[in-house]
């Protein structure tokens, strides 16, 4: 499932295993892994040493569910120690089933309730623009998360205000009830977003799609992965 | 000038003079914001009729270090978008100034859909929310300037009901009248009716526009008799909890007056609704006499 000749993948899977407790993870645990890896390894300008800078790029994990891949990448990038992973979701751990920005270094928003991160990302992009900061804001949503109407409010306003700092990446594992093929991309396109659909496991395609910054138009990347089983 | 126009004027001034201040609104009050929006299109944002987005856009701007003023009618700001207030501001732990217009019955012709007597009680379920109920344009102006310059999460309830006098909002009770008997607490724009209702009675009258945090120490300091009367122009009993907390080791009786829970399917004027909920001077006096005689 990972890009061939990627020895680093084994290391990330080892980190995920510290939380899932098994060698072969469920697809839900790793549906976002390649997208989040590519963002931190190839796209975003943010690191532990710049995590407090006003001009850093921001990644917002909107859905918050299945954060194991996110935590593994943050450990791999040096945001917090690997030793935190083993006892995650215990009473005194900073790591919950949904990430908390006030507890976990490098986490931009506290999420878990669906439909909040995308609107927060729109506000973040507006706040950066108002301050003349050119940083990018990338927000990850799930395809089922788009059921929430608040996302559609965000889709419309981001295009209307031309928020080209904003990228939404939809990790589509076809987990929504009442799916309509092609609906997600069509929704973004009709609102005026630059929109592309890519293989959510192909690192080079993801890098190209996630690095795109349009002119006066926000960017939507639909990253398709294996169907949720 | 009415309170809502004053809110618009003061907010425009704050946006003009402080680059970190943003105004986010959802069509409501657009008639007042045209000029300031033209001057500062990046910091004055109309999100359209999208209240969930409204609150989280404000919170997102706060995440970048700005001080957002977030505005629409109370019913849509607090009730429709309550989870956004809880998570976008509270759980993220960022601050902002939520300004709700309309209150309990400013738009009586609009009926239940535009009435939010439960707004203060709802926000009171969240930790650390400061609630302000200014009672005229002078108080609106002063409170907005203070809380926008400050930090934390604030709710400013801008309504059509007024008190004649303006009091400084320093967070402590003003002792408006001193007596030996019961203590009557007027929160927000009910003071004028309370003063008429208590004329000739040997009671203490306290006033504050600061609803939360509640000045429990100020209440204890003036308490004469063990009778406490609470008058608040939103859901009756909203502040009973904080009175009980302030007087937990003091035997006391409490009469909590406010807007009733029952839906009144009537239109008319705000004053008629005040009367219907027993919050006009005659209604307060009736309740007070019965309570003190019991």
Short mmCIF file of C-alpha atoms in Angstrom, two decimals:
data_model
loop_
_atom_site.label_atom_id
_atom_site.label_comp_id
_atom_site.label_asym_id
_atom_site.label_seq_id
_atom_site.Cartn_x
_atom_site.Cartn_y
_atom_site.Cartn_z
CA UNK A 1 0.00 0.00 0.00
CA UNK A 2 2.94 2.31 0.53
CA UNK A 3 4.97 3.79 -2.24
CA UNK A 4 7.64 1.26 -3.33
CA UNK A 5 11.21 1.63 -2.13
CA UNK A 6 10.15 3.56 0.94
CA UNK A 7 12.09 2.17 3.90
CA UNK A 8 10.73 4.98 6.04
CA UNK A 9 7.27 3.45 5.81
CA UNK A 10 8.33 0.59 8.07
CA UNK A 11 9.38 3.06 10.76
CA UNK A 12 6.01 4.85 10.65
CA UNK A 13 4.14 1.56 10.79
CA UNK A 14 6.22 0.61 13.81
CA UNK A 15 5.15 3.85 15.51
CA UNK A 16 1.50 3.23 14.66
CA UNK A 17 1.85 -0.30 16.06
CA UNK A 18 2.80 1.15 19.44
CA UNK A 19 -0.77 2.45 19.61
CA UNK A 20 -2.74 -0.19 17.75
CA UNK A 21 -0.86 -3.04 19.36
CA UNK A 22 -0.77 -5.10 16.20
CA UNK A 23 1.45 -5.54 13.18
CA UNK A 24 -1.29 -5.21 10.58
CA UNK A 25 -3.40 -2.13 11.29
CA UNK A 26 -6.94 -1.54 10.25
CA UNK A 27 -7.38 0.69 7.24
CA UNK A 28 -9.03 3.27 9.50
CA UNK A 29 -5.79 3.66 11.46
CA UNK A 30 -3.75 4.39 8.37
CA UNK A 31 -6.19 5.88 5.82
CA UNK A 32 -4.62 9.28 6.42
CA UNK A 33 -1.02 8.13 6.89
CA UNK A 34 0.31 8.86 3.42
CA UNK A 35 -1.40 12.24 3.16
CA UNK A 36 -0.13 13.37 6.55
CA UNK A 37 3.40 12.04 5.82
CA UNK A 38 3.64 13.85 2.51
CA UNK A 39 2.41 17.07 4.10
CA UNK A 40 5.02 17.05 6.87
CA UNK A 41 7.87 15.54 4.83
CA UNK A 42 7.44 17.42 1.56
CA UNK A 43 4.88 20.24 1.65
CA UNK A 44 4.41 22.17 4.88
CA UNK A 45 6.92 24.68 6.21
CA UNK A 46 6.66 23.79 9.88
CA UNK A 47 8.88 21.94 12.32
CA UNK A 48 9.24 21.62 16.09
CA UNK A 49 11.52 24.66 16.10
CA UNK A 50 9.01 26.82 14.18
CA UNK A 51 5.80 25.45 15.72
CA UNK A 52 5.27 28.70 17.63
CA UNK A 53 6.00 31.06 14.75
CA UNK A 54 3.13 33.18 13.48
CA UNK A 55 4.32 32.54 9.93
CA UNK A 56 4.36 28.72 10.10
CA UNK A 57 2.24 26.67 7.76
CA UNK A 58 -0.71 25.06 9.52
CA UNK A 59 -2.13 21.55 9.28
CA UNK A 60 -5.55 21.02 10.85
CA UNK A 61 -6.84 17.49 11.33
CA UNK A 62 -10.53 18.28 11.15
CA UNK A 63 -12.03 14.86 11.67
CA UNK A 64 -9.85 14.02 14.65
CA UNK A 65 -10.88 10.37 14.49
CA UNK A 66 -8.20 7.72 14.00
CA UNK A 67 -5.32 10.01 15.01
CA UNK A 68 -2.73 7.23 15.20
CA UNK A 69 -1.19 8.09 11.84
CA UNK A 70 -1.07 11.77 12.82
CA UNK A 71 0.61 11.04 16.15
CA UNK A 72 3.12 8.72 14.44
CA UNK A 73 4.10 11.41 11.95
CA UNK A 74 4.41 14.05 14.67
CA UNK A 75 6.73 11.73 16.62
CA UNK A 76 8.70 11.00 13.47
CA UNK A 77 9.06 14.74 12.87
CA UNK A 78 10.26 15.28 16.44
CA UNK A 79 7.27 17.20 17.86
CA UNK A 80 6.98 14.91 20.91
CA UNK A 81 8.72 11.76 22.20
CA UNK A 82 7.96 8.25 21.02
CA UNK A 83 7.59 7.22 24.65
CA UNK A 84 4.19 8.98 24.73
CA UNK A 85 2.64 6.53 22.28
CA UNK A 86 2.55 3.31 24.28
CA UNK A 87 0.14 4.51 26.96
CA UNK A 88 -1.98 6.76 24.77
CA UNK A 89 -5.57 7.39 25.85
CA UNK A 90 -4.77 6.55 29.46
CA UNK A 91 -5.83 9.10 32.10
CA UNK A 92 -2.57 11.03 32.31
CA UNK A 93 -1.55 10.74 28.66
CA UNK A 94 -1.59 13.91 26.53
CA UNK A 95 -2.72 11.74 23.63
CA UNK A 96 -6.43 10.99 23.32
CA UNK A 97 -8.55 9.30 20.70
CA UNK A 98 -9.00 12.83 19.41
CA UNK A 99 -6.06 15.27 19.51
CA UNK A 100 -6.01 18.29 21.84
CA UNK A 101 -3.99 21.33 20.79
CA UNK A 102 -3.52 22.30 24.43
CA UNK A 103 -1.88 18.98 25.27
CA UNK A 104 0.05 17.88 22.17
CA UNK A 105 2.94 19.89 20.70
CA UNK A 106 2.44 20.57 17.01
CA UNK A 107 -1.32 20.00 17.04
CA UNK A 108 -3.09 23.09 15.67
CA UNK A 109 -6.70 22.35 16.68
CA UNK A 110 -8.51 20.19 19.18
CA UNK A 111 -10.84 18.10 17.07
CA UNK A 112 -13.05 15.03 17.24
CA UNK A 113 -16.51 16.51 16.72
CA UNK A 114 -17.02 16.44 12.96
CA UNK A 115 -17.48 19.57 10.92
CA UNK A 116 -15.49 22.03 13.02
CA UNK A 117 -11.95 21.92 11.60
CA UNK A 118 -12.79 23.08 8.10
CA UNK A 119 -14.64 26.21 9.34
CA UNK A 120 -11.79 26.85 11.78
CA UNK A 121 -9.38 26.59 8.84
CA UNK A 122 -11.38 29.22 6.94
CA UNK A 123 -11.08 31.53 9.95
CA UNK A 124 -7.38 30.77 10.24
CA UNK A 125 -6.81 31.61 6.58
CA UNK A 126 -8.77 34.86 7.02
CA UNK A 127 -6.77 35.74 10.14
CA UNK A 128 -3.48 35.15 8.34
CA UNK A 129 -4.59 37.17 5.32
CA UNK A 130 -5.70 40.07 7.51
CA UNK A 131 -2.23 40.13 9.05
CA UNK A 132 -0.42 39.91 5.72
CA UNK A 133 0.98 36.45 6.48
CA UNK A 134 1.33 34.27 3.39
CA UNK A 135 1.42 30.91 5.20
CA UNK A 136 -0.64 28.02 3.96
CA UNK A 137 -3.47 26.29 5.81
CA UNK A 138 -4.17 22.65 5.00
CA UNK A 139 -7.18 20.95 6.57
CA UNK A 140 -7.90 17.22 6.36
CA UNK A 141 -11.51 16.04 6.35
CA UNK A 142 -13.01 12.60 5.87
CA UNK A 143 -15.52 11.88 3.13
CA UNK A 144 -18.17 11.02 5.71
CA UNK A 145 -17.33 14.14 7.67
CA UNK A 146 -18.61 16.12 4.69
CA UNK A 147 -22.10 14.96 5.71
CA UNK A 148 -21.99 17.80 8.25
CA UNK A 149 -23.59 20.95 6.81
CA UNK A 150 -21.06 23.25 8.44
CA UNK A 151 -18.52 22.09 5.84
CA UNK A 152 -20.74 23.35 3.06
CA UNK A 153 -20.94 26.76 4.70
CA UNK A 154 -17.12 26.73 4.73
CA UNK A 155 -16.82 25.52 1.12
CA UNK A 156 -18.98 28.39 -0.11
CA UNK A 157 -17.35 31.20 1.85
CA UNK A 158 -13.74 30.11 1.17
CA UNK A 159 -14.38 30.31 -2.56
CA UNK A 160 -16.40 33.53 -2.33
CA UNK A 161 -13.55 35.24 -0.47
CA UNK A 162 -10.84 33.73 -2.69
CA UNK A 163 -8.87 32.09 0.12
CA UNK A 164 -5.98 30.74 -1.93
CA UNK A 165 -3.93 29.98 1.19
CA UNK A 166 -6.41 27.24 1.99
CA UNK A 167 -6.19 23.61 0.88
CA UNK A 168 -8.79 21.04 1.86
CA UNK A 169 -7.73 17.43 1.50
CA UNK A 170 -10.59 14.95 1.59
CA UNK A 171 -9.42 11.45 2.45
CA UNK A 172 -12.08 9.44 0.68
CA UNK A 173 -12.46 5.87 1.84
CA UNK A 174 -16.11 5.83 0.80
CA UNK A 175 -17.31 5.58 4.36
CA UNK A 176 -20.27 7.93 4.02
CA UNK A 177 -23.80 6.61 3.91
CA UNK A 178 -25.72 7.69 0.80
CA UNK A 179 -22.58 8.19 -1.29
CA UNK A 180 -22.94 9.60 -4.80
CA UNK A 181 -19.95 8.89 -7.07
CA UNK A 182 -18.13 12.08 -8.03
CA UNK A 183 -20.18 14.26 -5.72
CA UNK A 184 -17.30 15.47 -3.56
CA UNK A 185 -15.18 16.82 -6.42
CA UNK A 186 -18.23 18.25 -8.18
CA UNK A 187 -19.27 20.14 -5.05
CA UNK A 188 -15.91 21.86 -4.76
CA UNK A 189 -15.71 22.54 -8.50
CA UNK A 190 -19.10 24.14 -8.72
CA UNK A 191 -18.19 26.50 -5.88
CA UNK A 192 -15.07 27.60 -7.74
CA UNK A 193 -12.30 25.64 -6.07
CA UNK A 194 -9.27 24.30 -7.92
CA UNK A 195 -10.06 20.61 -7.56
CA UNK A 196 -8.12 17.43 -8.24
CA UNK A 197 -8.65 13.77 -7.40
CA UNK A 198 -5.54 11.65 -6.77
CA UNK A 199 -4.50 8.25 -5.44
CA UNK A 200 -4.21 8.84 -1.70
CA UNK A 201 -1.33 6.37 -1.48
CA UNK A 202 0.85 7.85 -4.24
CA UNK A 203 3.32 10.20 -2.59
CA UNK A 204 4.44 12.00 -5.74
CA UNK A 205 0.90 12.70 -6.88
CA UNK A 206 -0.06 13.81 -3.38
CA UNK A 207 2.94 16.13 -3.19
CA UNK A 208 2.05 17.78 -6.50
CA UNK A 209 -1.62 18.17 -5.59
CA UNK A 210 -1.01 19.39 -2.04
CA UNK A 211 1.71 21.84 -3.09
CA UNK A 212 -0.58 23.61 -5.54
CA UNK A 213 -1.60 27.11 -4.60
CA UNK A 214 -4.08 28.70 -6.95
CA UNK A 215 -4.51 32.39 -7.61
CA UNK A 216 -7.57 33.70 -5.84
CA UNK A 217 -9.05 30.21 -5.54
CA UNK A 218 -8.84 27.69 -2.71
CA UNK A 219 -7.50 24.22 -3.44
CA UNK A 220 -9.36 20.91 -2.94
CA UNK A 221 -7.56 17.57 -3.12
CA UNK A 222 -9.66 14.42 -3.04
CA UNK A 223 -7.32 11.63 -1.98
CA UNK A 224 -8.92 8.25 -2.60
CA UNK A 225 -7.86 5.28 -0.50
CA UNK A 226 -9.13 1.75 0.02
CA UNK A 227 -12.78 1.43 0.95
CA UNK A 228 -13.41 1.28 4.68
CA UNK A 229 -14.05 -2.36 5.58
CA UNK B 1 -28.72 56.19 20.06
CA UNK B 2 -29.98 52.70 20.76
CA UNK B 3 -27.75 50.02 22.14
CA UNK B 4 -27.32 48.11 18.90
CA UNK B 5 -26.32 51.21 16.94
CA UNK B 6 -23.87 52.00 19.71
CA UNK B 7 -22.41 48.49 19.44
CA UNK B 8 -21.88 49.05 15.71
CA UNK B 9 -20.33 52.47 16.18
CA UNK B 10 -17.99 51.40 18.98
CA UNK B 11 -16.94 48.25 17.14
CA UNK B 12 -16.18 50.23 13.98
CA UNK B 13 -14.02 52.54 16.07
CA UNK B 14 -12.17 49.58 17.61
CA UNK B 15 -11.56 48.04 14.17
CA UNK B 16 -10.28 51.41 12.93
CA UNK B 17 -7.86 51.87 15.80
CA UNK B 18 -6.53 48.35 16.48
CA UNK B 19 -5.17 46.13 13.70
CA UNK B 20 -5.69 43.00 15.76
CA UNK B 21 -9.47 43.48 16.02
CA UNK B 22 -11.76 41.73 13.53
CA UNK B 23 -15.54 41.87 13.15
CA UNK B 24 -17.29 38.75 11.87
CA UNK B 25 -21.04 38.87 11.28
CA UNK B 26 -23.77 36.94 9.50
CA UNK B 27 -25.90 39.48 7.56
CA UNK B 28 -27.55 40.74 10.76
CA UNK B 29 -26.73 44.42 11.41
CA UNK B 30 -25.14 44.73 7.94
CA UNK B 31 -26.91 48.07 7.63
CA UNK B 32 -24.52 49.48 10.22
CA UNK B 33 -21.24 47.97 8.99
CA UNK B 34 -20.94 49.14 5.37
CA UNK B 35 -18.42 51.92 5.99
CA UNK B 36 -16.08 50.02 8.28
CA UNK B 37 -16.23 46.99 5.98
CA UNK B 38 -15.20 49.17 3.04
CA UNK B 39 -12.26 50.55 5.03
CA UNK B 40 -11.11 47.15 6.35
CA UNK B 41 -12.36 44.39 4.04
CA UNK B 42 -9.88 41.85 5.45
CA UNK B 43 -10.93 42.43 9.06
CA UNK B 44 -14.68 42.92 8.65
CA UNK B 45 -16.18 39.74 7.26
CA UNK B 46 -19.82 38.99 6.49
CA UNK B 47 -20.11 35.20 6.27
CA UNK B 48 -23.67 35.28 4.93
CA UNK B 49 -26.43 33.32 6.64
CA UNK B 50 -24.02 30.73 8.02
CA UNK B 51 -23.98 30.81 11.81
CA UNK B 52 -21.99 27.63 12.46
CA UNK B 53 -19.31 29.04 10.19
CA UNK B 54 -19.66 32.48 11.80
CA UNK B 55 -18.52 31.29 15.21
CA UNK B 56 -15.72 29.05 13.96
CA UNK B 57 -14.40 31.72 11.59
CA UNK B 58 -14.10 34.00 14.61
CA UNK B 59 -12.35 31.23 16.54
CA UNK B 60 -10.02 30.51 13.61
CA UNK B 61 -9.03 34.17 13.48
CA UNK B 62 -8.37 34.03 17.22
CA UNK B 63 -6.09 31.03 16.62
CA UNK B 64 -3.90 33.34 14.52
CA UNK B 65 -3.68 35.91 17.32
CA UNK B 66 -6.51 38.26 16.37
CA UNK B 67 -9.28 39.52 18.66
CA UNK B 68 -12.59 38.72 16.96
CA UNK B 69 -15.95 40.37 17.64
CA UNK B 70 -18.58 37.86 16.51
CA UNK B 71 -22.12 39.08 16.01
CA UNK B 72 -25.63 38.02 15.12
CA UNK B 73 -28.96 37.58 16.92
CA UNK B 74 -28.59 35.78 20.26
CA UNK B 75 -30.80 32.91 19.11
CA UNK B 76 -28.47 32.02 16.24
CA UNK B 77 -25.19 32.95 17.94
CA UNK B 78 -25.71 31.04 21.16
CA UNK B 79 -28.43 28.49 20.49
CA UNK B 80 -27.89 27.39 16.90
CA UNK B 81 -24.09 27.56 17.12
CA UNK B 82 -23.68 26.51 20.74
CA UNK B 83 -21.31 23.63 19.99
CA UNK B 84 -19.14 25.98 17.96
CA UNK B 85 -18.90 28.28 20.99
CA UNK B 86 -18.09 25.31 23.22
CA UNK B 87 -15.44 23.81 20.95
CA UNK B 88 -14.26 26.61 18.66
CA UNK B 89 -13.55 29.00 21.50
CA UNK B 90 -13.80 27.08 24.78
CA UNK B 91 -12.10 23.78 23.96
CA UNK B 92 -9.48 25.40 21.72
CA UNK B 93 -8.87 27.81 24.61
CA UNK B 94 -8.93 30.98 22.55
CA UNK B 95 -10.72 34.20 23.37
CA UNK B 96 -13.16 36.45 21.59
CA UNK B 97 -16.12 38.76 22.08
CA UNK B 98 -19.54 37.35 21.16
CA UNK B 99 -22.15 40.08 20.77
CA UNK B 100 -25.71 38.83 20.68
CA UNK B 101 -28.59 41.12 19.76
CA UNK B 102 -32.24 40.52 20.43
CA UNK B 103 -32.11 38.90 23.84
CA UNK B 104 -35.30 37.54 25.35
CA UNK B 105 -37.95 39.49 23.44
CA UNK B 106 -36.54 42.46 21.52
CA UNK B 107 -38.27 41.22 18.40
CA UNK B 108 -41.70 40.39 19.79
CA UNK B 109 -43.31 40.33 16.36
CA UNK B 110 -40.82 37.68 15.32
CA UNK B 111 -42.11 35.18 17.83
CA UNK B 112 -40.22 32.29 19.40
CA UNK B 113 -37.72 31.87 16.57
CA UNK B 114 -36.14 35.22 17.38
CA UNK B 115 -36.27 35.02 21.16
CA UNK B 116 -33.43 33.57 23.22
CA UNK B 117 -34.22 33.84 26.93
CA UNK B 118 -32.00 30.79 27.52
CA UNK B 119 -28.80 32.34 26.15
CA UNK B 120 -27.20 33.21 29.48
CA UNK B 121 -28.12 29.85 31.02
CA UNK B 122 -26.63 27.98 28.06
CA UNK B 123 -23.37 29.91 28.14
CA UNK B 124 -23.28 29.42 31.89
CA UNK B 125 -22.72 25.69 31.28
CA UNK B 126 -19.28 26.53 29.85
CA UNK B 127 -16.24 27.33 31.99
CA UNK B 128 -14.85 30.85 32.10
CA UNK B 129 -17.35 32.70 29.89
CA UNK B 130 -17.77 36.31 30.96
CA UNK B 131 -21.35 37.51 30.49
CA UNK B 132 -22.24 41.20 30.26
CA UNK B 133 -25.70 42.76 30.13
CA UNK B 134 -25.20 46.48 29.45
CA UNK B 135 -28.34 48.50 30.00
CA UNK B 136 -27.94 51.47 27.70
CA UNK B 137 -25.67 52.84 24.98
CA UNK B 138 -23.15 54.31 27.43
CA UNK B 139 -22.67 50.94 29.12
CA UNK B 140 -22.45 49.14 25.77
CA UNK B 141 -19.66 51.43 24.65
CA UNK B 142 -17.65 51.10 27.86
CA UNK B 143 -18.01 47.34 28.15
CA UNK B 144 -17.07 46.70 24.52
CA UNK B 145 -13.95 48.82 24.82
CA UNK B 146 -12.90 46.97 27.96
CA UNK B 147 -13.51 43.43 26.78
CA UNK B 148 -12.15 43.85 23.26
CA UNK B 149 -8.93 45.23 24.74
CA UNK B 150 -8.83 42.36 27.24
CA UNK B 151 -8.60 38.64 26.80
CA UNK B 152 -10.76 35.58 27.41
CA UNK B 153 -14.21 34.73 26.06
CA UNK B 154 -16.96 37.28 26.56
CA UNK B 155 -20.65 37.43 25.71
CA UNK B 156 -22.16 40.89 25.46
CA UNK B 157 -25.96 40.91 25.41
CA UNK B 158 -27.09 43.98 23.47
CA UNK B 159 -30.82 44.56 23.83
CA UNK B 160 -33.51 47.20 23.47
CA UNK B 161 -34.47 47.29 27.15
CA UNK B 162 -32.67 50.08 29.01
CA UNK B 163 -31.93 51.59 32.39
CA UNK B 164 -31.80 55.39 32.65
CA UNK B 165 -28.51 55.55 34.54
CA UNK B 166 -25.17 54.18 33.34
CA UNK B 167 -22.89 52.47 35.84
CA UNK B 168 -19.22 51.65 35.38
CA UNK B 169 -18.64 47.96 34.69
CA UNK B 170 -15.92 47.05 37.17
CA UNK B 171 -17.38 43.63 37.89
CA UNK B 172 -18.65 44.48 41.37
CA UNK B 173 -22.15 45.28 42.54
CA UNK B 174 -23.21 48.89 42.76
CA UNK B 175 -25.24 49.52 45.90
CA UNK B 176 -28.03 51.62 44.39
CA UNK B 177 -30.15 51.75 47.54
CA UNK B 178 -29.35 50.70 51.09
CA UNK B 179 -31.94 49.24 53.47
CA UNK B 180 -32.21 46.93 56.46
CA UNK B 181 -34.42 44.30 54.85
CA UNK B 182 -34.16 42.08 51.80
CA UNK B 183 -31.45 42.40 49.16
CA UNK B 184 -32.79 42.82 45.62
CA UNK B 185 -30.29 42.05 42.86
CA UNK B 186 -30.93 43.68 39.48
CA UNK B 187 -28.87 42.19 36.67
CA UNK B 188 -28.85 44.17 33.44
CA UNK B 189 -31.74 46.30 32.15
CA UNK B 190 -34.26 45.61 34.90
CA UNK B 191 -33.02 48.20 37.36
CA UNK B 192 -35.52 50.95 36.54
CA UNK B 193 -38.45 48.60 37.14
CA UNK B 194 -36.80 47.26 40.30
CA UNK B 195 -36.37 50.80 41.67
CA UNK B 196 -40.03 51.62 41.08
CA UNK B 197 -41.10 48.26 42.51
CA UNK B 198 -39.10 48.73 45.70
CA UNK B 199 -40.01 52.39 46.30
CA UNK B 200 -40.89 52.85 49.97
CA UNK B 201 -39.53 49.44 50.99
CA UNK B 202 -36.64 49.11 53.42
CA UNK B 203 -34.53 46.98 51.10
CA UNK B 204 -31.09 47.04 49.55
CA UNK B 205 -30.90 47.20 45.76
CA UNK B 206 -27.78 46.00 43.96
CA UNK B 207 -27.06 46.48 40.26
CA UNK B 208 -24.49 45.07 37.92
CA UNK B 209 -24.10 44.67 34.18
CA UNK B 210 -21.55 41.94 34.89
CA UNK B 211 -23.56 38.73 35.09
CA UNK B 212 -20.59 36.34 35.10
CA UNK B 213 -18.39 36.21 37.00
CA UNK B 214 -20.98 36.88 39.68
CA UNK B 215 -19.93 39.22 42.50
CA UNK B 216 -20.73 36.86 45.36
CA UNK B 217 -18.45 38.74 47.71
CA UNK B 218 -20.36 41.97 47.05
CA UNK B 219 -23.64 40.23 47.84
CA UNK B 220 -22.31 38.83 51.12
CA UNK B 221 -20.93 42.22 52.11
CA UNK B 222 -24.34 43.95 52.03
CA UNK B 223 -26.62 41.12 53.10
CA UNK B 224 -28.86 42.32 55.94
CA UNK B 225 -31.88 40.05 56.28
CA UNK B 226 -31.73 36.50 54.93
CA UNK B 227 -34.06 37.38 52.04
CA UNK B 228 -32.57 37.61 48.55
CA UNK B 229 -34.50 38.58 45.42
CA UNK B 230 -32.95 38.07 42.02
CA UNK B 231 -34.31 39.93 38.99
CA UNK B 232 -32.84 39.07 35.58
CA UNK B 233 -34.39 39.65 32.14
CA UNK B 234 -33.57 36.16 30.82
CA UNK B 235 -34.56 32.68 31.96
CA UNK B 236 -35.73 32.82 35.59
CA UNK B 237 -33.36 31.05 37.94
CA UNK B 238 -30.29 31.40 35.70
CA UNK B 239 -28.34 33.04 38.50
CA UNK B 240 -29.84 31.05 41.39
CA UNK B 241 -26.85 28.71 41.23
CA UNK B 242 -24.32 31.49 41.81
CA UNK B 243 -26.38 33.06 44.60
CA UNK B 244 -26.55 29.66 46.30
CA UNK B 245 -22.81 29.28 45.88
CA UNK B 246 -22.10 32.72 47.32
CA UNK B 247 -24.38 32.06 50.32
CA UNK B 248 -23.67 28.37 50.80
CA UNK B 249 -22.94 28.82 54.53
CA UNK B 250 -25.62 31.50 55.09
CA UNK B 251 -29.22 30.39 55.76
CA UNK B 252 -31.31 32.37 53.27
CA UNK B 253 -34.46 32.44 51.16
CA UNK B 254 -34.31 33.19 47.46
CA UNK B 255 -36.94 34.56 45.08
CA UNK B 256 -35.72 34.24 41.51
CA UNK B 257 -37.59 36.39 38.99
CA UNK B 258 -36.99 36.31 35.27
CA UNK B 259 -38.42 35.13 32.00
CA UNK B 260 -40.60 32.06 32.40
CA UNK B 261 -39.97 28.74 30.67
CA UNK B 262 -43.37 28.60 28.99
CA UNK B 263 -43.53 29.79 25.42
CA UNK B 264 -45.78 32.83 25.12
CA UNK B 265 -47.44 32.69 21.72
CA UNK B 266 -47.97 36.43 21.53
CA UNK B 267 -46.49 39.28 19.47
CA UNK B 268 -47.01 42.95 20.30
CA UNK B 269 -44.34 44.98 22.06
CA UNK B 270 -41.33 44.10 24.20
CA UNK B 271 -42.95 45.97 27.07
CA UNK B 272 -45.98 43.68 26.87
CA UNK B 273 -43.68 40.69 27.16
CA UNK B 274 -41.91 42.25 30.14
CA UNK B 275 -45.30 42.58 31.77
CA UNK B 276 -46.41 39.08 30.79
CA UNK B 277 -43.38 37.63 32.57
CA UNK B 278 -44.05 39.74 35.66
CA UNK B 279 -40.92 41.83 35.17
CA UNK B 280 -42.55 45.26 35.06
CA UNK B 281 -42.54 47.28 38.28
CA UNK B 282 -46.07 46.17 39.28
CA UNK B 283 -45.25 42.52 38.62
CA UNK B 284 -42.01 42.64 40.56
CA UNK B 285 -43.79 44.38 43.46
CA UNK B 286 -46.51 41.72 43.55
CA UNK B 287 -43.93 38.92 43.70
CA UNK B 288 -41.86 40.80 46.25
CA UNK B 289 -44.82 41.47 48.58
CA UNK B 290 -45.90 37.82 48.45
CA UNK B 291 -42.36 36.61 49.09
CA UNK B 292 -41.70 38.97 52.00
CA UNK B 293 -45.10 38.25 53.56
CA UNK B 294 -44.64 34.49 53.43
#
